[in-house]
Structure formats: C-alpha cells, structure tokens
mmCIF file of C-alpha atoms and ligand atoms in Angstrom:
data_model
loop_
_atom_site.group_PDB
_atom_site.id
_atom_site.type_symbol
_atom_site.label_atom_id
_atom_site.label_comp_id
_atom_site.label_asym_id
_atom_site.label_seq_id
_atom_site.Cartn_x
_atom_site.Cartn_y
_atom_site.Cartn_z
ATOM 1 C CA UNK A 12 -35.349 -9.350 -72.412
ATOM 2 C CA UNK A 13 -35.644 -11.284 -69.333
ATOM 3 C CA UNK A 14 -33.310 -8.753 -67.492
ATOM 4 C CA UNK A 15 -35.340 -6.416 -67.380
ATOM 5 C CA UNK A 16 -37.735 -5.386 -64.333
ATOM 6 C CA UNK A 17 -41.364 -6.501 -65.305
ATOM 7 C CA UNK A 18 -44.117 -3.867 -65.805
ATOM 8 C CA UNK A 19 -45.801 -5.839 -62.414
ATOM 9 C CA UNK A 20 -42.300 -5.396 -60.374
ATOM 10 C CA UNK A 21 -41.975 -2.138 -61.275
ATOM 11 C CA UNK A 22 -46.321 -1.391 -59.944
ATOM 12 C CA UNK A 23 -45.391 -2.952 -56.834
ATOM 13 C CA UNK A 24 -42.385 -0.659 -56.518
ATOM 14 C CA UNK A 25 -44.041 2.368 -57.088
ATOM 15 C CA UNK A 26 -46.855 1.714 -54.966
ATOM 16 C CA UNK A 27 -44.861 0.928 -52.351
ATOM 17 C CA UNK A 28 -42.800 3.963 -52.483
ATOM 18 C CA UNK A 29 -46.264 6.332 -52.196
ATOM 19 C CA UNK A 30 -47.412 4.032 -48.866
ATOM 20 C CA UNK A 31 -43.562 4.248 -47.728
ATOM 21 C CA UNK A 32 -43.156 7.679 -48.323
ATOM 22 C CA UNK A 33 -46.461 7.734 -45.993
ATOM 23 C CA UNK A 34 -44.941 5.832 -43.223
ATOM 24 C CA UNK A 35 -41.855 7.267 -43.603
ATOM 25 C CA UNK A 36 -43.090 10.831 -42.479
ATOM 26 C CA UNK A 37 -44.288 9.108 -38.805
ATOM 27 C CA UNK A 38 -40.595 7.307 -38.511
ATOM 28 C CA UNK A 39 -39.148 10.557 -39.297
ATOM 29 C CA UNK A 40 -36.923 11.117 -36.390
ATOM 30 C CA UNK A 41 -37.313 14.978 -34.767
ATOM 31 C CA UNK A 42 -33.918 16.277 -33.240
ATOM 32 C CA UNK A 43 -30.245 15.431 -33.324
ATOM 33 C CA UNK A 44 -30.982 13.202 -30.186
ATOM 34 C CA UNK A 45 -33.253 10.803 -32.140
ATOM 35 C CA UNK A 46 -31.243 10.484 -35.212
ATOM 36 C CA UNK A 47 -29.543 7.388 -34.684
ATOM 37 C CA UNK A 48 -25.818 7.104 -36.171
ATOM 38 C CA UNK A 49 -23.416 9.061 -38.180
ATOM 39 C CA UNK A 50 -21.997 10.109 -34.926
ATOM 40 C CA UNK A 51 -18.924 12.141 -36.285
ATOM 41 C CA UNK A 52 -22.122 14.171 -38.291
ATOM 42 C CA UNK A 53 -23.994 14.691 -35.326
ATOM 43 C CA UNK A 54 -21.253 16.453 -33.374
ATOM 44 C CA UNK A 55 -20.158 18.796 -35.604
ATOM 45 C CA UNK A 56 -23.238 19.665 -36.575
ATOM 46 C CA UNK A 57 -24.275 20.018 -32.605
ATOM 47 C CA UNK A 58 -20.847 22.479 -32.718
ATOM 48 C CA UNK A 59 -22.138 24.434 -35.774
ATOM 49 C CA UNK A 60 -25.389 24.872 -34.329
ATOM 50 C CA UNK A 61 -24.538 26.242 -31.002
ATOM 51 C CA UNK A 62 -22.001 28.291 -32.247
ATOM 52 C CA UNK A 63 -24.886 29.971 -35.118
ATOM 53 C CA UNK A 64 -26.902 30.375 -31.876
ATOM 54 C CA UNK A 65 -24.259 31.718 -29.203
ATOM 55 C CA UNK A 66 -23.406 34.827 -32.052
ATOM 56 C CA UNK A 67 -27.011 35.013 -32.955
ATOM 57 C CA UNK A 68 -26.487 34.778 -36.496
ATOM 58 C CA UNK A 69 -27.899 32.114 -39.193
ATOM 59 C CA UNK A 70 -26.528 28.725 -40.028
ATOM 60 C CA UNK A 71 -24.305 28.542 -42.948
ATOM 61 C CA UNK A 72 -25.291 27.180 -45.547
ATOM 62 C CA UNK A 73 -24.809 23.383 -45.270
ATOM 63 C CA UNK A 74 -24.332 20.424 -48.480
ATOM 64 C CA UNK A 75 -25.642 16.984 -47.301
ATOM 65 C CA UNK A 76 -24.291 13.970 -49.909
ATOM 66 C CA UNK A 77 -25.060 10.833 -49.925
ATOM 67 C CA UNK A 78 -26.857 7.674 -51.358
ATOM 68 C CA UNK A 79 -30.789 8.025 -51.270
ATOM 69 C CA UNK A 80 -32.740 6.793 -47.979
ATOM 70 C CA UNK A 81 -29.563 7.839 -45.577
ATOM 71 C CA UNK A 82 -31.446 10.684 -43.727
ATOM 72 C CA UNK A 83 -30.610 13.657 -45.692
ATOM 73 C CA UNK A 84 -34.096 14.949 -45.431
ATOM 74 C CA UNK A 85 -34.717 14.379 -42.244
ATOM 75 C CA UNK A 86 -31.438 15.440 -41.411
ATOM 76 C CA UNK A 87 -32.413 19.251 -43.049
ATOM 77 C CA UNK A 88 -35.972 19.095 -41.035
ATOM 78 C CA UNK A 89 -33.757 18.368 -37.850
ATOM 79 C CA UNK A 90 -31.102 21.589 -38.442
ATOM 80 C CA UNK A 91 -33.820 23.977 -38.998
ATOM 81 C CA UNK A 92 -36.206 22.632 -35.956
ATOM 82 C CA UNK A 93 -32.942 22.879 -33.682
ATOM 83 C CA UNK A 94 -32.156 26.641 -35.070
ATOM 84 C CA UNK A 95 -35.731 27.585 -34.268
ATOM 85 C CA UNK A 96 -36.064 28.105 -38.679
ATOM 86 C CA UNK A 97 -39.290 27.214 -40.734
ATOM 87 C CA UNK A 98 -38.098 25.238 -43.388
ATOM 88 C CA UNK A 99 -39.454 25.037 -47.038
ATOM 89 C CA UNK A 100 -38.566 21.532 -49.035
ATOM 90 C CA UNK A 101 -38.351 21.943 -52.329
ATOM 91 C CA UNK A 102 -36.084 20.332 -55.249
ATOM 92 C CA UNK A 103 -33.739 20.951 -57.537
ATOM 93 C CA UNK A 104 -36.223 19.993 -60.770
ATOM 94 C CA UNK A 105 -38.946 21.596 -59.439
ATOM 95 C CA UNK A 106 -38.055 25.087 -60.781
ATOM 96 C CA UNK A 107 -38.677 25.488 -64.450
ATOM 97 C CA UNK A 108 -37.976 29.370 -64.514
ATOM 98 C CA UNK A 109 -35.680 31.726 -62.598
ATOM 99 C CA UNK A 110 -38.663 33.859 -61.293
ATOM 100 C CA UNK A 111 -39.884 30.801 -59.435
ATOM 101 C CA UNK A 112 -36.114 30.542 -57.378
ATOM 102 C CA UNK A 113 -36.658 34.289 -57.144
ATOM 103 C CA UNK A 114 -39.990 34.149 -55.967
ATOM 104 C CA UNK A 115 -38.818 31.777 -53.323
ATOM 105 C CA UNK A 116 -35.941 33.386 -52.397
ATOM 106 C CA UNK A 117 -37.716 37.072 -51.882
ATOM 107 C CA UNK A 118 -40.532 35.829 -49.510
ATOM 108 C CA UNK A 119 -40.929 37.470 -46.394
ATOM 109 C CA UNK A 120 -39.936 35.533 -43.722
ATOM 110 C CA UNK A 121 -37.650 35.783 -41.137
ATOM 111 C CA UNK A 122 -35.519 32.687 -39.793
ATOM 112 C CA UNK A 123 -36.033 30.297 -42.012
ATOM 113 C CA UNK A 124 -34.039 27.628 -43.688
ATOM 114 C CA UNK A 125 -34.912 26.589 -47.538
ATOM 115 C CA UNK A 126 -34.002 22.642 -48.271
ATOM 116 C CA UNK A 127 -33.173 21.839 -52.192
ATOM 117 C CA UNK A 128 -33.178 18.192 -52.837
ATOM 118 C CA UNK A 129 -31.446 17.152 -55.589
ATOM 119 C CA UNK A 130 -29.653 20.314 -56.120
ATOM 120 C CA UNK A 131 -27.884 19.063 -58.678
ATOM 121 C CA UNK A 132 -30.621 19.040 -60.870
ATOM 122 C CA UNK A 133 -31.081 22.882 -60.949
ATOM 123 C CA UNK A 134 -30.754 24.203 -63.773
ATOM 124 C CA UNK A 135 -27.175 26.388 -64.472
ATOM 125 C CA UNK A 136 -28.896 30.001 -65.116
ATOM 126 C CA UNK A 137 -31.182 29.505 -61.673
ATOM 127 C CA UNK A 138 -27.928 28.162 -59.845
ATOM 128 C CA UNK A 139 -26.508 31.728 -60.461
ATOM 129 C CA UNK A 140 -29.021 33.594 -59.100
ATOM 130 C CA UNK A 141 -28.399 31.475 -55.969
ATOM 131 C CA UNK A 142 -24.744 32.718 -55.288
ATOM 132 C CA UNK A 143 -25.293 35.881 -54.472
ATOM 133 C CA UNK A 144 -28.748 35.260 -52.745
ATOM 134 C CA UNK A 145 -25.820 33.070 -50.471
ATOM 135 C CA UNK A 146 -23.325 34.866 -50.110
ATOM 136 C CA UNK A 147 -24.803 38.305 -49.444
ATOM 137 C CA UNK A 148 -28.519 37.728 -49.091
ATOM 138 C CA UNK A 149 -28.700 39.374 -52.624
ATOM 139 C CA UNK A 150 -30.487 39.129 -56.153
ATOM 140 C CA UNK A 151 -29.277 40.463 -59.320
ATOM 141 C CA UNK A 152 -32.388 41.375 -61.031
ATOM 142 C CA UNK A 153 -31.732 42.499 -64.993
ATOM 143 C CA UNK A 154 -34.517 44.711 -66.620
ATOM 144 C CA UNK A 155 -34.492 45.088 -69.923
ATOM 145 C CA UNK A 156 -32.056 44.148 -72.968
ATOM 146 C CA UNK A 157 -29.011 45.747 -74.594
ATOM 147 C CA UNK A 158 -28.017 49.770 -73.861
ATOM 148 C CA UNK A 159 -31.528 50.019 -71.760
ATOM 149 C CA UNK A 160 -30.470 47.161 -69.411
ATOM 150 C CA UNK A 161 -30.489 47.992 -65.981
ATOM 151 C CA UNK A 162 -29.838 46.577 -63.038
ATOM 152 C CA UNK A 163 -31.330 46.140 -59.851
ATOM 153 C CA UNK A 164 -30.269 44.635 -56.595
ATOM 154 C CA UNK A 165 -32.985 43.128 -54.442
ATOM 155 C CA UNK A 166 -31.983 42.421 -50.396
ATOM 156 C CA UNK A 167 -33.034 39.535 -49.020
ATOM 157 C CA UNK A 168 -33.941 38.131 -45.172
ATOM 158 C CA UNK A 169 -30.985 36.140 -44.279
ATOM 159 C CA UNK A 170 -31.601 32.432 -44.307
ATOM 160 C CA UNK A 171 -29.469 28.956 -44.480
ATOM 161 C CA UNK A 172 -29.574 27.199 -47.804
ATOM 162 C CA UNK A 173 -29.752 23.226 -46.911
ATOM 163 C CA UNK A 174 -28.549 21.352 -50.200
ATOM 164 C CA UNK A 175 -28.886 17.592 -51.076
ATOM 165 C CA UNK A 176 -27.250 15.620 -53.435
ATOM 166 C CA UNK A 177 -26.605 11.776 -54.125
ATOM 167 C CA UNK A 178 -24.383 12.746 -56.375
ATOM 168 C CA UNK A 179 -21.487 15.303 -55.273
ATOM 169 C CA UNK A 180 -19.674 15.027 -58.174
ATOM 170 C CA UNK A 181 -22.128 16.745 -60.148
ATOM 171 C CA UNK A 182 -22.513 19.962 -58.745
ATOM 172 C CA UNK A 183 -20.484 22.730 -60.188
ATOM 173 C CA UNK A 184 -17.347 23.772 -57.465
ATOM 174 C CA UNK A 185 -18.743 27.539 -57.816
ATOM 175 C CA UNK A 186 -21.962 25.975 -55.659
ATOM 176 C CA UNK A 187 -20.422 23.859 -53.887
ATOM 177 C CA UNK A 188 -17.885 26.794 -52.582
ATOM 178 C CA UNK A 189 -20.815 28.494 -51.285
ATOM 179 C CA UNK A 190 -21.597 25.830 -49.002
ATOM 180 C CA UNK A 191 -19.779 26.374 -45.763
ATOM 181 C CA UNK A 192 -20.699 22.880 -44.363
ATOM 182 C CA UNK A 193 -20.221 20.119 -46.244
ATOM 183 C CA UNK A 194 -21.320 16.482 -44.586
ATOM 184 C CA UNK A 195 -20.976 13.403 -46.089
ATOM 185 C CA UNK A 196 -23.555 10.672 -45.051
ATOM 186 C CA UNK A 197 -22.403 7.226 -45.204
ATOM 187 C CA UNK A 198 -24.785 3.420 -44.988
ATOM 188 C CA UNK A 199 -25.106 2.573 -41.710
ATOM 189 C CA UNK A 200 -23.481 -0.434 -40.249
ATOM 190 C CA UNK A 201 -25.947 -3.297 -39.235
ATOM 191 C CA UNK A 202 -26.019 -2.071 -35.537
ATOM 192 C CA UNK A 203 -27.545 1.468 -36.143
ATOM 193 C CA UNK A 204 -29.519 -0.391 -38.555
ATOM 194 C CA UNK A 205 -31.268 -2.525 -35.702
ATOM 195 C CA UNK A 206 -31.672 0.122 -33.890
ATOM 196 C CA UNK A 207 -33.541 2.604 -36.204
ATOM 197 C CA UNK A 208 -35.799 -0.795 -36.710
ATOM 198 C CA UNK A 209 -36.130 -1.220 -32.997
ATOM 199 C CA UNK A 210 -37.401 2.285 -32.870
ATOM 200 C CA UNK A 211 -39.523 2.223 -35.518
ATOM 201 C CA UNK A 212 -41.308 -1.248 -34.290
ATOM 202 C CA UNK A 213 -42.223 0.517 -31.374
ATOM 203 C CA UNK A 214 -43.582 3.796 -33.348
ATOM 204 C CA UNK A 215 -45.700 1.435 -35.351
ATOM 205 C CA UNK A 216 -46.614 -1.295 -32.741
ATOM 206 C CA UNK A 217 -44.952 -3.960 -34.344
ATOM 207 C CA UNK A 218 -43.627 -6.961 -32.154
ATOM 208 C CA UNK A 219 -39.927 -7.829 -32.966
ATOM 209 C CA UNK A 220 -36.961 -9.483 -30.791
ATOM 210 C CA UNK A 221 -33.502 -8.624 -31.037
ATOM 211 C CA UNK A 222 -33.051 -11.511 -33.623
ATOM 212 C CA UNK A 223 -35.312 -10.040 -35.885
ATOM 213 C CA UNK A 224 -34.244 -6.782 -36.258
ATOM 214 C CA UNK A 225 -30.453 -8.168 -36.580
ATOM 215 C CA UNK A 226 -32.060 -10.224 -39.521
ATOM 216 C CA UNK A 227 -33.873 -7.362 -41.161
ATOM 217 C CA UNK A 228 -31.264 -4.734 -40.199
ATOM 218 C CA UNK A 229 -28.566 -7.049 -41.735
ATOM 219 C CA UNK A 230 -30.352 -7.222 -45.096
ATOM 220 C CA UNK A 231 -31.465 -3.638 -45.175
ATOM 221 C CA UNK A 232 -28.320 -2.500 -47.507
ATOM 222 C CA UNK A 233 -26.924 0.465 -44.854
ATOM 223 C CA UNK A 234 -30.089 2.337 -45.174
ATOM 224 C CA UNK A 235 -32.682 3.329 -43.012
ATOM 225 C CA UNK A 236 -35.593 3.558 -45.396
ATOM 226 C CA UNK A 237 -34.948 0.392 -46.457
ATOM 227 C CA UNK A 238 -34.750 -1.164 -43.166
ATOM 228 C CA UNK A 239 -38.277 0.979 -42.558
ATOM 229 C CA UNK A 240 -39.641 -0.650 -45.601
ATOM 230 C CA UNK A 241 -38.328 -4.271 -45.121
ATOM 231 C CA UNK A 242 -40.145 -4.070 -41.357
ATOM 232 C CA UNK A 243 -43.105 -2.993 -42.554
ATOM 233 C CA UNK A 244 -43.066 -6.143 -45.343
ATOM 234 C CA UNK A 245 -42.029 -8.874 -43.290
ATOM 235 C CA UNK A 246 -44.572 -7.661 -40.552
ATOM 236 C CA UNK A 247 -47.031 -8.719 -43.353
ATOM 237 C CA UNK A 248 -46.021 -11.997 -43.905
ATOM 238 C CA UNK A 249 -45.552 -12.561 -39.819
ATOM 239 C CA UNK A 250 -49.175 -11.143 -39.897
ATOM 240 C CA UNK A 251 -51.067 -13.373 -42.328
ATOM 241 C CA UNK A 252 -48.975 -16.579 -40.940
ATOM 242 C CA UNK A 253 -50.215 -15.829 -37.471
ATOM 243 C CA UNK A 254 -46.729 -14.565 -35.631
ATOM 244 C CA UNK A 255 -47.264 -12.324 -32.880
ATOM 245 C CA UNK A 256 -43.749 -11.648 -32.983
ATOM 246 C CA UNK A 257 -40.523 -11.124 -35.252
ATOM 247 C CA UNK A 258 -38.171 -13.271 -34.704
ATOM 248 C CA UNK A 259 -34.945 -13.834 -36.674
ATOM 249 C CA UNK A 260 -36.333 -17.027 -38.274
ATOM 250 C CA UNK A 261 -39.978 -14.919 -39.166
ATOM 251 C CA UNK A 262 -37.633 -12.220 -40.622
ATOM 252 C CA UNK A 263 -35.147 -14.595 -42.827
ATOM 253 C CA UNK A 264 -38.561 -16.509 -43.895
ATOM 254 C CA UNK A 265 -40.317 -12.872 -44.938
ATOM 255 C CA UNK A 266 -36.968 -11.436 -46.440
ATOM 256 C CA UNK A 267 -36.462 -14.581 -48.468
ATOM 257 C CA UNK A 268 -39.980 -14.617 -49.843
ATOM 258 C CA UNK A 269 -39.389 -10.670 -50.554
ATOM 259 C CA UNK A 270 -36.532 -11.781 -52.665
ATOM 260 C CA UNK A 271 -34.044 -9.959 -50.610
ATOM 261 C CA UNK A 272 -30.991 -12.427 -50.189
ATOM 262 C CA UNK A 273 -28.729 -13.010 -47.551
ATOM 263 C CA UNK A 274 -26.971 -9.288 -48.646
ATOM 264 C CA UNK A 275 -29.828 -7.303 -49.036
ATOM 265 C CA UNK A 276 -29.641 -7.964 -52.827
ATOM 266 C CA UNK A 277 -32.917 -7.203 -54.406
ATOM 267 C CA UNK A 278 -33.884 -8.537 -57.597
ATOM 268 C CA UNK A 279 -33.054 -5.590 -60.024
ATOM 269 C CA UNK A 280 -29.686 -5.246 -57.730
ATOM 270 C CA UNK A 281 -29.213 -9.719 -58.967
ATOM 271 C CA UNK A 282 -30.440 -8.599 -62.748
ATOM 272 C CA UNK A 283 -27.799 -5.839 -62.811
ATOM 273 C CA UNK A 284 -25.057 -8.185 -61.731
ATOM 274 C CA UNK A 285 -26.221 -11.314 -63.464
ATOM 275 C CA UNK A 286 -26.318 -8.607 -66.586
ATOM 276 C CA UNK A 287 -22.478 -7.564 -66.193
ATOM 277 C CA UNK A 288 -21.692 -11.303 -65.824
ATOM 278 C CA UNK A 289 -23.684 -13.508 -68.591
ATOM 279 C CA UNK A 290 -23.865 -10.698 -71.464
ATOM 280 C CA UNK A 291 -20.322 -8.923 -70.849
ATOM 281 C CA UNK A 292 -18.192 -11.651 -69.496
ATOM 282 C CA UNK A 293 -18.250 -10.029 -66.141
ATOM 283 C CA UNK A 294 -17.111 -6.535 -67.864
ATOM 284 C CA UNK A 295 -15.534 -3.833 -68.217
ATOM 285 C CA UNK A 296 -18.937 -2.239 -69.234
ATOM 286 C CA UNK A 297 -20.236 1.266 -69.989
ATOM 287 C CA UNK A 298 -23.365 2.502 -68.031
ATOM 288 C CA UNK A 299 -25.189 3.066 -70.914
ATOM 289 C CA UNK A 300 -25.304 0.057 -72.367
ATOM 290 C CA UNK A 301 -25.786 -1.406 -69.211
ATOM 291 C CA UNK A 302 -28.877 1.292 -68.286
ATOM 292 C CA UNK A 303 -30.101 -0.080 -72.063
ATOM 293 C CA UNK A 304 -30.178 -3.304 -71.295
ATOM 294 C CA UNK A 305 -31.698 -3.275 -68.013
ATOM 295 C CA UNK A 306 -34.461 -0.745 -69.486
ATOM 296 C CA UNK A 307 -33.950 1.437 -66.568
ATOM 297 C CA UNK A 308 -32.286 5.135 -65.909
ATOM 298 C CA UNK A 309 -28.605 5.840 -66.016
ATOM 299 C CA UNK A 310 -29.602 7.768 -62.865
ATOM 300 C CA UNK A 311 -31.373 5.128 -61.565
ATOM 301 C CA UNK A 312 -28.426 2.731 -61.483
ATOM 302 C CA UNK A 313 -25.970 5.263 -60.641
ATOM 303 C CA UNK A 314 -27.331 6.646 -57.498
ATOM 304 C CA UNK A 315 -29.468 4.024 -56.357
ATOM 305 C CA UNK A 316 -28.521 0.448 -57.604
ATOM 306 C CA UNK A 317 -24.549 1.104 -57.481
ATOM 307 C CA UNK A 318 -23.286 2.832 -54.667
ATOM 308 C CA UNK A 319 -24.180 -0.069 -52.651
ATOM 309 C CA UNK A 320 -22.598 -3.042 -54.831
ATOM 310 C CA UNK A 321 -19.720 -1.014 -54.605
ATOM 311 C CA UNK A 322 -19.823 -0.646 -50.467
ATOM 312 C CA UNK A 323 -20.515 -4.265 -50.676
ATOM 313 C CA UNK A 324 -17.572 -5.579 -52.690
ATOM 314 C CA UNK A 325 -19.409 -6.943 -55.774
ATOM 315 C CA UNK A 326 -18.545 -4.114 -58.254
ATOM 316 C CA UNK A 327 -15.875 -2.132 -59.063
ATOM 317 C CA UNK A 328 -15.955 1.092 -61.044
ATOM 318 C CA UNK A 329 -13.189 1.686 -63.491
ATOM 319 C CA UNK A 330 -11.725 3.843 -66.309
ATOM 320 C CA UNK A 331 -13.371 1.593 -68.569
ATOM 321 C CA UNK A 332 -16.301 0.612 -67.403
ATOM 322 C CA UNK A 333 -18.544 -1.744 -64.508
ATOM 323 C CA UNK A 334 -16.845 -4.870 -63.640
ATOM 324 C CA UNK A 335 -17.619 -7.246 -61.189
ATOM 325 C CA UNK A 336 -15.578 -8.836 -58.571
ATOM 326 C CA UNK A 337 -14.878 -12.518 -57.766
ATOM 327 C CA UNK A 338 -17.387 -11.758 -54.420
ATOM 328 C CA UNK A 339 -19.976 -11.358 -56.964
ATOM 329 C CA UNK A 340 -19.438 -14.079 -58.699
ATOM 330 C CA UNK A 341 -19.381 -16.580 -55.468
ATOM 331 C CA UNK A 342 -22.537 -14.573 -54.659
ATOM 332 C CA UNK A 343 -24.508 -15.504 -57.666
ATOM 333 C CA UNK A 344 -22.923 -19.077 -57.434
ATOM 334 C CA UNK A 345 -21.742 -18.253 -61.403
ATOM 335 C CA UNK A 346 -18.787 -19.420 -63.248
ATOM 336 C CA UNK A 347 -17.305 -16.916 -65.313
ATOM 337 C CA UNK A 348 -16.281 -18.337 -68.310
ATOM 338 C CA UNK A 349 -12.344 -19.158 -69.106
ATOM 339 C CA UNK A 350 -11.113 -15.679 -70.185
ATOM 340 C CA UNK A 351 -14.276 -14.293 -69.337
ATOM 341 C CA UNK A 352 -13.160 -11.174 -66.519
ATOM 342 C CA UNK A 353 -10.558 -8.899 -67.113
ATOM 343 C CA UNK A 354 -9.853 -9.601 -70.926
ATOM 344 C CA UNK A 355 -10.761 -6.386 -71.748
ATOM 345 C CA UNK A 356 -13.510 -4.286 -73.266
ATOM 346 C CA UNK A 357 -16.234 -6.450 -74.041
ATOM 347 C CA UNK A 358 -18.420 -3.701 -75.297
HETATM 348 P P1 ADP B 10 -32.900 10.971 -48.010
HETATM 349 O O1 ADP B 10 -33.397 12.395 -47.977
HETATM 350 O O2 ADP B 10 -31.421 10.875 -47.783
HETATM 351 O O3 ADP B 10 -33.326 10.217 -49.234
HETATM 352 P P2 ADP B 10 -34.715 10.589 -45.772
HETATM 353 O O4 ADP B 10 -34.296 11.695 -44.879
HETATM 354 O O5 ADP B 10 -35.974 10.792 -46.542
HETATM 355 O O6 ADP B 10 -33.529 10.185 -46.775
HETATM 356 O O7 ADP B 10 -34.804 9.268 -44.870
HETATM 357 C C1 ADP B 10 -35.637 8.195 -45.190
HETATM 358 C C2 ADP B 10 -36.321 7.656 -43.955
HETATM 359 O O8 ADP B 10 -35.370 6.910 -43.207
HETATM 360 C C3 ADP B 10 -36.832 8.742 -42.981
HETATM 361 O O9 ADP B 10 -38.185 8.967 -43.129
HETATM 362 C C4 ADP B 10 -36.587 8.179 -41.611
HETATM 363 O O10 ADP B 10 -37.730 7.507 -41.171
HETATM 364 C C5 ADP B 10 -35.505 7.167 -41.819
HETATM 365 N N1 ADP B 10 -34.192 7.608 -41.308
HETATM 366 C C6 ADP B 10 -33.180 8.130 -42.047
HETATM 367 N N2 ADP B 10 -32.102 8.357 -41.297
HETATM 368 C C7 ADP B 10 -32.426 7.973 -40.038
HETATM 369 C C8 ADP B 10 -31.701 7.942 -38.797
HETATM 370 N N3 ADP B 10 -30.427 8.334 -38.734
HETATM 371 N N4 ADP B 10 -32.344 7.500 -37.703
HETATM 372 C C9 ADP B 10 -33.621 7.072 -37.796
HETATM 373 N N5 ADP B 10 -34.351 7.052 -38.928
HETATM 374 C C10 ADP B 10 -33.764 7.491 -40.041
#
C-alpha cells in the first residue's frame, strides 16, 4: 500500500547509514569537554569519575537510556578514555552462546571498560552470567549434569560494565539493579543542536552561518546524528547549486528538497501519522497493526519513529493504543472526520 516506505527509500536509507556511520566516527566527540549538552549528565558523571579515580578503584557500572543517535556511544568511548580503560563495543545480539559472554568476560586485561549496546537484547541465560561477573568480578561455571555437576568459580579482572538501551523498560530490574549509574539521555534542544553542527562544519570543512545551522539544527529532531546527517545532505545540494556557504535560506531549500518539513518530520515519520489518521480515524491503535501496515518493525517504530512524535506533541501513547493529537492534525493540514478521534477503538 502506498504507506509503506518504497524498496528505493529504504536503499537510500541504508546506504546512507553505512557512509554516516563513516562520518560519524570523525564527528565523534573525545572527552567530557567536547560533548556538547546534557549538562546535568556531564557533571555527575565528571563527580563519578573523579571520585573512581581519587580511591583508585573502577567505575561502577553505568546504564545509558535513551532514543538512538543521542550520544550513548560516544558517551561510553568518552568514560573509559577519561578513566584511562580500553574499551571493547560489543552488543547485546551479538552473543549467540554463553561461552562467547564468558569468553569476553575472562580476557586478560587490566582496566578496561566493556560497552553492550542494546543490552536489552541479550539473551536471559547470558544476562545471568553477567550478575555475578558485576557484582563480584565472578563466573559461575557448571560442569557436568545431574549428581556429577560441579561447580566452579572463575575470578575475574575488575572492569566497568557500560550498558545501552533505547528502551529501559525492557531490561529485567535484576540488571538494571546492578547498574550503579543510571543516566538518562534526553533530545537536545535546538541550541546544542547548532552547536554540535557548528562543530562538525568545521571538522569537515563545510561553510555554514549561524542561520544555517539554526535551520538545520531546528529540523534535526533533538538528535545529533541527525543533525550530522542533515549537514552533510544539504552541503550537497549547496554544493551542486554553487553555494559557498550555508545559509538559513540554502538550508530550508536543501531540507525541503530532503523531505524534512518544518519539524524535522521525515517521510516515514508523515506515513506513520497520515497512517493513524486516514485508516484509524486518528486512533486509538495497536502497534502491531500499525508496524503491519507500515511494513516496518515494531522495534523500528517504537524506538526510533515514536519517541520523537511523542517529544513533539503529535502522538500520544495510551492504554489502548497510538492516537494522535490535534497538533498533528494542523501539521498534516488534515481534517479528521466528524467522530473520527477519540470514539474509541477503531481496531
Ligand atoms: P547512540 O549510541 O546513542 O545511538 P552515538 O553515540 O552513536 O549515539 O552518536 C551518534 C553521533 O552523534 C556521534 O558519532 C557523534 O558524532 C554525534 N554526537 C552524539 N552526541 C553528541 C554530543 N553530545 N556532542 C557532539 N556530537 C554528538
């Protein structure tokens, strides 16, 4: 159906996540001091750190949540380069067997900080082997079945577990218990915004006045690899029509042709809404028949599409289901029809 991404949208999309993934890595800021915003973050984090550091022991073991792009990886890569730890990046579906966490777990290397991404993808037997690994730097290995089981305990080299998640709600309270800091990350308000794009203009060599990164930063949905990505399009179209510069007309004439609108709206972000609005009177609606109709993941729309119409004002979550607001409506310059919103269950 015509709500659906096309196969082409959905080429461009992934190609442009390899080249952005790519650029991303030279953006990447280095240190506390470079990561721009979530002030509140940064200082307790600057506390925790110096604090590890005065008693000479390890960081704890810290949960970062949050909506994807925010800065969570980065944000692990900073804590271990400021506690002096290698850090190994791995991800919660990457393990298909406990003797690969174990593996990982047992190496021999002091001071050093392991980053799961997406930890709340590992799998439940694996995530047990990880409590006592944090709290006491311990495995339980089991040899054998029945009367001849045995057990062994295998002592590890301390280290700080760095956990991500887009989705808090979904890891189990024993895990999350072990974490003893928990950070939230939130979008970032336009301002940061401009200024992670000012930054990154310069890193890449990109002309762009303060207009222009207002434009792009303003459009960029509260996150930073967005605002990374939308630069490095709209330089493009600046390019080929012969602007030296960014200004905030170049950017509003590049964002438009991008199909980004005037709230960073993308267009599977407009077929979502449009969606909730034509086909289920403006809702309630369950996520899976909305992830049906759409043709995409129920994660998909959950951690990436939603989060933002929510922080936006255009959609509400509730017992029953997706709903849009009135905002949304105005938005998409749609009527609802009489008795359309709010009747009830339209599923
Ligand atoms: P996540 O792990 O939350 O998905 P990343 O850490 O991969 O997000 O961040 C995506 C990109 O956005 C990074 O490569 C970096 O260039 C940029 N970025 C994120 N947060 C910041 C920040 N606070 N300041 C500057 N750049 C940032």
């Amino acid at each position: 159906m015509g709500d659906a991404m096309d196969h082409e949208d959905r080429l461009t999309a992934a190609a442009e996540q390899t080249e952005d993934r790519r650029a991303d890595a030279s953006l990447r800021p280095h240190s506390l001091d470079e990561f721009i915003g979530q002030e509140e973050l940064k200082e307790n984090l600057r506390v925790f750190i110096s604090a590890a550091r005065q008693r000479g022991e390890v960081l704890d073991h810290v949960l970062l949540h949050g909506p994807p792009g925010l800065g969570k990886t980065t944000l692990a890569q900073i804590l271990a380069a400021e506690m002096g730890l290698e850090i190994r990046l791995t991800s919660g579906p990457a393990f298909s067997s406990p003797a690969e966490l174990i593996a990982l777990l047992s190496e021999q290397a002091d001071r050093r900080a392991i980053f799961i991404d997406e930890i709340h993808r590992l799998n439940r037997v694996l995530e047990e082997h990880l409590y006592p690994a944090m709290e006491d730097w311990r495995i339980e290995l089991i040899i054998d079945k029945g009367p001849n089981a045995r057990h062994f305990n295998l002592q590890l080299e301390p280290f700080t577990l760095i956990g991500a998640t887009t989705r808090a709600g979904l890891i189990t309270s024993a895990l999350r218990s072990r974490f003893g800091i928990v950070c939230h990350l939130d979008f970032y308000p336009p301002g940061d915004l401009a200024v992670i794009i000012t930054r990154s203009a310069r890193i890449l060599g990109i002309g762009i006045d303060e207009q222009g990164a207002h434009e792009i930063a303003r459009r960029s949905r509260g996150t930073p690899r967005a605002a990374n990505r939308l630069l490095r399009r709209v330089r493009d179209f600046a390019q080929v029509a012969g602007d030296s510069i960014i200004t905030g007309e170049v950017a509003d004439a590049g964002l438009t042709r991008l199909g980004v609108d005037k709230l960073g709206l993308e267009n599977l972000d407009r077929h979502y809404l449009r969606l909730i609005m034509e086909h289920f009177g403006g809702g309630p609606v369950g996520i899976q028949n909305l992830a049906v109709s759409l043709g995409e993941e129920q994660d998909t729309l959950e951690d990436v599409i939603e989060p933002f119409l929510i922080q936006a004002g255009l959609l509400q979550r509730t017992p029953r289901g997706r709903e849009v607001t009135p905002a949304a409506w105005r938005h998409l310059e749609l009527e609802p029809r009489p008795g359309d919103q709010g009747r009830g269950s339209t599923q």
